[in-house]
PDB file of C-alpha atoms and ligand atoms in Angstrom:
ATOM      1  CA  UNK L  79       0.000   0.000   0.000  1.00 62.00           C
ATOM      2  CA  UNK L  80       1.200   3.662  -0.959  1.00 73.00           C
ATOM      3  CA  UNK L  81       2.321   5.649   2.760  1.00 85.00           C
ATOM      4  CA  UNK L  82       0.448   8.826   2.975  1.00 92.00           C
ATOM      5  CA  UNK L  83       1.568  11.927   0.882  1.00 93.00           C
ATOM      6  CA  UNK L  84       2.641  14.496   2.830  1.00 93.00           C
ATOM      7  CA  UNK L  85      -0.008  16.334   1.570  1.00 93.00           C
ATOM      8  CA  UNK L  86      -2.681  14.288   2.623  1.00 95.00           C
ATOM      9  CA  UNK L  87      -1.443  13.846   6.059  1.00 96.00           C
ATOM     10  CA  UNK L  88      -3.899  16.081   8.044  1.00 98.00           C
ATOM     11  CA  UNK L  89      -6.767  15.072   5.592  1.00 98.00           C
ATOM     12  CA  UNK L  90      -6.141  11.638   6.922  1.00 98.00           C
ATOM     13  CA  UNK L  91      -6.071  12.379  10.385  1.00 98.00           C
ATOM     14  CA  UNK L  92      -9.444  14.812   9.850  1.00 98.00           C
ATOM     15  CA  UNK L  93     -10.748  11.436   8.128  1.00 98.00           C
ATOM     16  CA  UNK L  94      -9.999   9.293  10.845  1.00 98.00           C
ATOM     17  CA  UNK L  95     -11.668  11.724  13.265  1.00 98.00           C
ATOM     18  CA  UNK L  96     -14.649  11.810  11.241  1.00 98.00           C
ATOM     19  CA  UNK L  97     -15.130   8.032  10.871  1.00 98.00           C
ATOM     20  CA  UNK L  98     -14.449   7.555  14.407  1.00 98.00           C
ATOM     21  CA  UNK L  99     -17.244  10.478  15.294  1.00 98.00           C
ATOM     22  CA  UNK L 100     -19.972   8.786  12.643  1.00 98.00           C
ATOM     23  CA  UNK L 101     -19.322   5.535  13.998  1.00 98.00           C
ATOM     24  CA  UNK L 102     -19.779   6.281  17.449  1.00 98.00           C
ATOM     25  CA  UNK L 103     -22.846   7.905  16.844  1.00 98.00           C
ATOM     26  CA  UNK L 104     -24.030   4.657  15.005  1.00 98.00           C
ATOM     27  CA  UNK L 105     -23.402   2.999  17.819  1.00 98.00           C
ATOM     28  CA  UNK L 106     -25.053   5.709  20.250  1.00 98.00           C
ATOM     29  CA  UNK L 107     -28.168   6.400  17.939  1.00 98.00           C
ATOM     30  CA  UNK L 108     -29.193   2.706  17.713  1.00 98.00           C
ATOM     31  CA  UNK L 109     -28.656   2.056  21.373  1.00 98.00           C
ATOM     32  CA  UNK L 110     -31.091   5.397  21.982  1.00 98.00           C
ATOM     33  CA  UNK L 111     -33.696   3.944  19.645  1.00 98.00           C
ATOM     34  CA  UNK L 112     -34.062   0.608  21.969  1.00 98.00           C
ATOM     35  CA  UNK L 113     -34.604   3.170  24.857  1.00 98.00           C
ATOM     36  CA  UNK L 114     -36.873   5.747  22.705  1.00 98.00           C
ATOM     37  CA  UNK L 115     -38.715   2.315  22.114  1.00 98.00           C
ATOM     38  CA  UNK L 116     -39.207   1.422  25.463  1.00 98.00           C
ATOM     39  CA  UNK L 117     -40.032   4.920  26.637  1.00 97.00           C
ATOM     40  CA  UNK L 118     -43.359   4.786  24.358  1.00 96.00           C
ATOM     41  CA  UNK L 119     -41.293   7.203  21.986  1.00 98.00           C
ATOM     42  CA  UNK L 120     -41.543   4.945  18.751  1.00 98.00           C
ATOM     43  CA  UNK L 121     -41.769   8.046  16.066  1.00 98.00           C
ATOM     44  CA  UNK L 122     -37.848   8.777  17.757  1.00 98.00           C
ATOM     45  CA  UNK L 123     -36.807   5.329  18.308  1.00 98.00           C
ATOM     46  CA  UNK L 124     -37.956   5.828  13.827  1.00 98.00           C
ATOM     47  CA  UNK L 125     -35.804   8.664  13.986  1.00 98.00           C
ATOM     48  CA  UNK L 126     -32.569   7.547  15.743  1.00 98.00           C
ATOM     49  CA  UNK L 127     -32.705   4.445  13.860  1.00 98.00           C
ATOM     50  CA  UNK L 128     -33.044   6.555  10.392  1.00 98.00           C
ATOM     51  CA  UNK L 129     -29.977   8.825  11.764  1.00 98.00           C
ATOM     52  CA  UNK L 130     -27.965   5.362  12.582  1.00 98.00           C
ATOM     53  CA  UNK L 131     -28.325   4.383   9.469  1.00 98.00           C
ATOM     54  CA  UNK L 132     -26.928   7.761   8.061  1.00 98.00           C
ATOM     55  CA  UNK L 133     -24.259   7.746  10.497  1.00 98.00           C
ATOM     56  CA  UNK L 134     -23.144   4.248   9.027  1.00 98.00           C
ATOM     57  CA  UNK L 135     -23.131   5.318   5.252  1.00 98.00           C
ATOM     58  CA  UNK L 136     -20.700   8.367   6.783  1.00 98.00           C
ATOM     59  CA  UNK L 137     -18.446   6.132   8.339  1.00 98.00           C
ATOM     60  CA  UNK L 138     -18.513   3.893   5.260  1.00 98.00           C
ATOM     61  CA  UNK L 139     -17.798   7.361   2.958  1.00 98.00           C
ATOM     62  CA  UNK L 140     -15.195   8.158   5.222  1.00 98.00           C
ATOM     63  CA  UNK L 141     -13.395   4.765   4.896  1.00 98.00           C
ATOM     64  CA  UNK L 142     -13.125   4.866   1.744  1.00 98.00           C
ATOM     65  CA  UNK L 143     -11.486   7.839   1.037  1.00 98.00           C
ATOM     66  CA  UNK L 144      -9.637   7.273   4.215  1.00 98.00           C
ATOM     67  CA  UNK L 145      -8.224   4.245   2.289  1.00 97.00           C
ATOM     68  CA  UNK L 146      -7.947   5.580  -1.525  1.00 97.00           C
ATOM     69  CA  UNK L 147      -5.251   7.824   0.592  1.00 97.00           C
ATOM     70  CA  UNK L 148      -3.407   5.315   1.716  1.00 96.00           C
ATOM     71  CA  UNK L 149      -5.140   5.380   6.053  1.00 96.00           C
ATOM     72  CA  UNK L 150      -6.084   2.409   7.520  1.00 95.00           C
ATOM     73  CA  UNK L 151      -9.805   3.091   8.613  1.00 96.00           C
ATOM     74  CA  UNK L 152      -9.580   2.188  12.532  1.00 94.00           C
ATOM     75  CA  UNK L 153     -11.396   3.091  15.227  1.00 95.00           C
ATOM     76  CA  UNK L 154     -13.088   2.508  19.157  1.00 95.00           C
ATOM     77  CA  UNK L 155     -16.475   2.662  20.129  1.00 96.00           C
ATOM     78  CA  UNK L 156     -16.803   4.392  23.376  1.00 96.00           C
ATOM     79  CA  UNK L 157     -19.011   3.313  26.251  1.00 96.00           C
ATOM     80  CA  UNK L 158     -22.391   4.559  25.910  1.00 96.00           C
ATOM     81  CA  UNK L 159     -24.318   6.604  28.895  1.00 97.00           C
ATOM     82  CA  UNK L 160     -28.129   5.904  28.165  1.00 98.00           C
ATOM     83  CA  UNK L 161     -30.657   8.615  30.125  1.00 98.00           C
ATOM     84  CA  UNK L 162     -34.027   9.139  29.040  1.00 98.00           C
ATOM     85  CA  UNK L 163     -35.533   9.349  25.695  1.00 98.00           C
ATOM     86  CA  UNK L 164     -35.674  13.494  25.856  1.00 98.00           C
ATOM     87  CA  UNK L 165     -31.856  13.185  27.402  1.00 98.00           C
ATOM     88  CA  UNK L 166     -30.543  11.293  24.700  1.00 98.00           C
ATOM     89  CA  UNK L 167     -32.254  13.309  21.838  1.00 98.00           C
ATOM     90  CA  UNK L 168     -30.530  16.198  23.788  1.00 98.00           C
ATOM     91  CA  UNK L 169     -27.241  14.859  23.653  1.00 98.00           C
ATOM     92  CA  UNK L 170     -27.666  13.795  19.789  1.00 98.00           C
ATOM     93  CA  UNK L 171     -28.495  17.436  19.486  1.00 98.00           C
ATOM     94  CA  UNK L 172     -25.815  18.269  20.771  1.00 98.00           C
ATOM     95  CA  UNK L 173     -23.168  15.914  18.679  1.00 97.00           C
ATOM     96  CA  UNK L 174     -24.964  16.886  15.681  1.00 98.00           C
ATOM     97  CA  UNK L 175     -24.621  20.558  16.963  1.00 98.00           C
ATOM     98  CA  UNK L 176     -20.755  20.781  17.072  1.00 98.00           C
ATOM     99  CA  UNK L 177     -20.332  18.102  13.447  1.00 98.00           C
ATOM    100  CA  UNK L 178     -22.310  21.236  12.145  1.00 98.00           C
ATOM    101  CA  UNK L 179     -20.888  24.118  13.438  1.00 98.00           C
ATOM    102  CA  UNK L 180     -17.310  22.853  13.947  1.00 98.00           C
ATOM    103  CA  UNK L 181     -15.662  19.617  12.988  1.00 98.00           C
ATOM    104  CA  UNK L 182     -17.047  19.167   9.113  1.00 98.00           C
ATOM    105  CA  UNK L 183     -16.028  23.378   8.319  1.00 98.00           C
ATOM    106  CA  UNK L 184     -12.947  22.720   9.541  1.00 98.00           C
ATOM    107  CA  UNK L 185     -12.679  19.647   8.207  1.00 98.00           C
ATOM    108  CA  UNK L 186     -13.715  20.875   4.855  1.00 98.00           C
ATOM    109  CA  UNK L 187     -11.816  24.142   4.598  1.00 98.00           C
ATOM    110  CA  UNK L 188      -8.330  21.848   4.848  1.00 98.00           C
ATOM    111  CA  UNK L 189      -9.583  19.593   2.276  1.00 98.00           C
ATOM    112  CA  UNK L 190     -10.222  22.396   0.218  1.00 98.00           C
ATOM    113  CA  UNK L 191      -6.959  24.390   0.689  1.00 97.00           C
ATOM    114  CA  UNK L 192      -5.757  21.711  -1.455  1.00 94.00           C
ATOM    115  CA  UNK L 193      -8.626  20.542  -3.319  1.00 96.00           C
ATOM    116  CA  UNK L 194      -8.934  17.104  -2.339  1.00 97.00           C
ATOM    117  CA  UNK L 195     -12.104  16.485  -4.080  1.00 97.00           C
ATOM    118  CA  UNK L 196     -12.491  12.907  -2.648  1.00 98.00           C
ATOM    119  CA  UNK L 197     -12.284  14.555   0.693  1.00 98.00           C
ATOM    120  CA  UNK L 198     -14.668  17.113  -0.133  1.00 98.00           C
ATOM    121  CA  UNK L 199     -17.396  15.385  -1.306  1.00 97.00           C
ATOM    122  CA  UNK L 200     -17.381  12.818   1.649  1.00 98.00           C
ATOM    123  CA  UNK L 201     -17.160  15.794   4.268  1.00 98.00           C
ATOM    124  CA  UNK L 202     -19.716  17.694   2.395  1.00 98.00           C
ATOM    125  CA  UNK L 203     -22.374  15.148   1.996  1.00 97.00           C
ATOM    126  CA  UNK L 204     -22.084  14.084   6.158  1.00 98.00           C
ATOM    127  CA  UNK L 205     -21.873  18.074   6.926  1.00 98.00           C
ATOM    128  CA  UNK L 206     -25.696  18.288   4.848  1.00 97.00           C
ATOM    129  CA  UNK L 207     -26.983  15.223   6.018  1.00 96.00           C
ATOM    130  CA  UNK L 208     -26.456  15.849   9.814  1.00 97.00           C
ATOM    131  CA  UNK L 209     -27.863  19.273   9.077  1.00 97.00           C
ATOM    132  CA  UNK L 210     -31.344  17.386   8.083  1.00 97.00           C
ATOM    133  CA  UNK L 211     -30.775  15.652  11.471  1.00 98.00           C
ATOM    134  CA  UNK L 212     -30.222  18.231  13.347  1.00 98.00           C
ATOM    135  CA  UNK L 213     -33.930  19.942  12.414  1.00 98.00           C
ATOM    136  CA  UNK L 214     -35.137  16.588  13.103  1.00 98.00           C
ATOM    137  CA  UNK L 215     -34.099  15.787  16.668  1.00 98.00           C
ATOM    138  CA  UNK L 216     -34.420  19.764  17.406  1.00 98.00           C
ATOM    139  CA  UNK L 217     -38.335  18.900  16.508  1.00 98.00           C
ATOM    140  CA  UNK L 218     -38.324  15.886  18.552  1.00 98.00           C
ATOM    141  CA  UNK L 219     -37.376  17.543  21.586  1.00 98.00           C
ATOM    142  CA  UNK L 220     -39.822  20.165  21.160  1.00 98.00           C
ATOM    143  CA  UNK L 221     -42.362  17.718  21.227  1.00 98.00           C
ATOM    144  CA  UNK L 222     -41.587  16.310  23.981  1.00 97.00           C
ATOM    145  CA  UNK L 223     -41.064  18.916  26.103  1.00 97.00           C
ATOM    146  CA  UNK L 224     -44.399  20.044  25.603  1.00 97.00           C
ATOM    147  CA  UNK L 225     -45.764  16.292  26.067  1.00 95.00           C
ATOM    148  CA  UNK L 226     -46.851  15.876  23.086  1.00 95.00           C
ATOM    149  CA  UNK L 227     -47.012  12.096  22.885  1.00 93.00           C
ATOM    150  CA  UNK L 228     -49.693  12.056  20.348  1.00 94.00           C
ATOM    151  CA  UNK L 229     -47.523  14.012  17.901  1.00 96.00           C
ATOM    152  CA  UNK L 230     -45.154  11.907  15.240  1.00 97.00           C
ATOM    153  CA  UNK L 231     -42.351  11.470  17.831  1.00 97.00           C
ATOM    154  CA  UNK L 232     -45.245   8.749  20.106  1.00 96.00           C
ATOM    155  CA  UNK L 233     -45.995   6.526  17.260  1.00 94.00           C
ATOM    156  CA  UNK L 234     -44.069   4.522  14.811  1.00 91.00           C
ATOM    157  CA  UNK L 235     -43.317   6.352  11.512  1.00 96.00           C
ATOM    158  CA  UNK L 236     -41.162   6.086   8.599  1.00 97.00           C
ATOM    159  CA  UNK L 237     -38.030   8.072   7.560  1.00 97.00           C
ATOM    160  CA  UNK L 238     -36.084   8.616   4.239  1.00 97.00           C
ATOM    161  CA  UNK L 239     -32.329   7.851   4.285  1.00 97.00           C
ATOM    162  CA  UNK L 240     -29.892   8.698   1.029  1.00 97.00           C
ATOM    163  CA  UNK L 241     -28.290   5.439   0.705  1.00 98.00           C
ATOM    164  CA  UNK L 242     -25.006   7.667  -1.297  1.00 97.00           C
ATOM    165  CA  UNK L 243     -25.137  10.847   1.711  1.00 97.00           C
ATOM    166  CA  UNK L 244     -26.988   9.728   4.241  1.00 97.00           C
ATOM    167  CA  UNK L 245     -29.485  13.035   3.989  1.00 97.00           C
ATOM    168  CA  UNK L 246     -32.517  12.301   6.047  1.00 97.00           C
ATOM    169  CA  UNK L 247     -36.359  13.096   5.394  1.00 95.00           C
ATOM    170  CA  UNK L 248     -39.527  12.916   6.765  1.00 94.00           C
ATOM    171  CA  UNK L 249     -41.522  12.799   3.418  1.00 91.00           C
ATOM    172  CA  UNK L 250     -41.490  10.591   0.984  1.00 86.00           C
ATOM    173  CA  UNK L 251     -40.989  12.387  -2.024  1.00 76.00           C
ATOM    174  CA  UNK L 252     -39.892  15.715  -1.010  1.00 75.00           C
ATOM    175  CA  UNK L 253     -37.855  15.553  -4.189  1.00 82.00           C
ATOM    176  CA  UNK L 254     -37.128  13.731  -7.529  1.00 91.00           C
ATOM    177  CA  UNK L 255     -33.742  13.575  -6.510  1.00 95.00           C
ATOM    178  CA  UNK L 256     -31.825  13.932  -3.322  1.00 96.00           C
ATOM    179  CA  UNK L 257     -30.880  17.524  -3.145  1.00 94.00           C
ATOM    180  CA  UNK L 258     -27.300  17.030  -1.630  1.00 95.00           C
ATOM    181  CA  UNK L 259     -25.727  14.615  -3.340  1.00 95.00           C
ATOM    182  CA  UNK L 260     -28.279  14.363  -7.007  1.00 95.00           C
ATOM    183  CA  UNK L 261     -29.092  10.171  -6.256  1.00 96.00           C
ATOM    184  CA  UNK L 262     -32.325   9.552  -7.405  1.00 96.00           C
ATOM    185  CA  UNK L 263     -35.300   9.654  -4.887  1.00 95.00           C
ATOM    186  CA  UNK L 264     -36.625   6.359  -5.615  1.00 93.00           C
ATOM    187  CA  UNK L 265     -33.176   4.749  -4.488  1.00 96.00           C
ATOM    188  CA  UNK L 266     -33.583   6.203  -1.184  1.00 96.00           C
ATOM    189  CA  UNK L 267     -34.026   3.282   1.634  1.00 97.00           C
ATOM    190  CA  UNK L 268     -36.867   3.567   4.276  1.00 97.00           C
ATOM    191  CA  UNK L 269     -36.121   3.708   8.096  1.00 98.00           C
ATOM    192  CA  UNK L 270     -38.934   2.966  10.752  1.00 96.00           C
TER     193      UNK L 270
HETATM  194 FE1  FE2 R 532     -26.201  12.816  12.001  1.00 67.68          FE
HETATM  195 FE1  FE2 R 533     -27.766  12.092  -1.100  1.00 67.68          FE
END
């Protein structure tokens, strides 16, 4: 296998940090969907699993470029803290939150600065599709802080998943074709 170029160095290590974060999160979001489920909140144990599954096509984006640069794709999964169903929305907020606002713009800008377009389009399409999350789990908790049970977030419903970017959606044909990454709609895989 080809070492690293030098210029790919801190791409790689970005990588790495992103595949590590997506995976964890796959880990964390399914684990919060068996609670959500046995807290009564089937519409977000829906939603955490759709995000999982969004979280896994990241990691698997990241790997890839990760290895087309010569990485080894390696990570750990971290211990998970379970709390309640409006907790662990909270702290998927929260993850979301900084992937958003921090990690993938940084992450993207160095990729940029020397237009590593494999590295772009993986960070890009996570940065979107955790943006769509995000709005999601921001309703969620809305919901139930007012106690809305009998809203979307207290019965089992199905959600959208980009099976190229992971971009998430409540409807079923918001589009003809995925507006981050340009797959077609009718590839799209259904989460419940
Ligand atoms: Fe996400
Ligand atoms: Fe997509």
């Amino acid at each position: 296998m080809q070492p690293v170029a030098a210029e790919n160095v801190i791409t790689v290590k970005n990588l790495l940090a992103a595949y590590e974060g997506e995976s964890n999160a796959q880990a964390k979001y399914t684990a919060f969907a068996v609670q959500a489920d046995e807290d009564g909140y089937l519409g977000a144990a829906s939603l955490f699993r759709a995000a999982a599954r969004a979280e896994q096509i990241h990691a698997a984006n990241h790997a890839r470029v990760i290895g087309l640069l010569g990485g080894d794709a390696q990570c750990d999964i971290h211990e998970i803290e379970i709390k309640s169903t409006l907790e662990n929305l909270k702290v998927a907020l929260g993850g979301e939150t900084y992937e958003i606002e921090s990690m993938y713009p940084g992450f993207l800008a160095e990729a940029e600065s020397h237009n590593n377009t494999a590295a772009i389009r993986t960070f890009h399409g996570a940065l979107e599709a955790e943006k769509t999350h995000a709005r999601l789990y921001a309703e969620a908790i809305a919901l139930l802080e007012a106690g809305k049970k009998d809203s979307w977030v207290g019965s089992p419903r199905d959600f959208f998943v980009c099976p190229v970017c992971g971009y998430t959606s409540e409807t079923p044909e918001e589009h003809d074709r995925c507006p981050v990454c340009n797959c077609a709609w009718d590839r799209f895989e259904t989460v419940s």
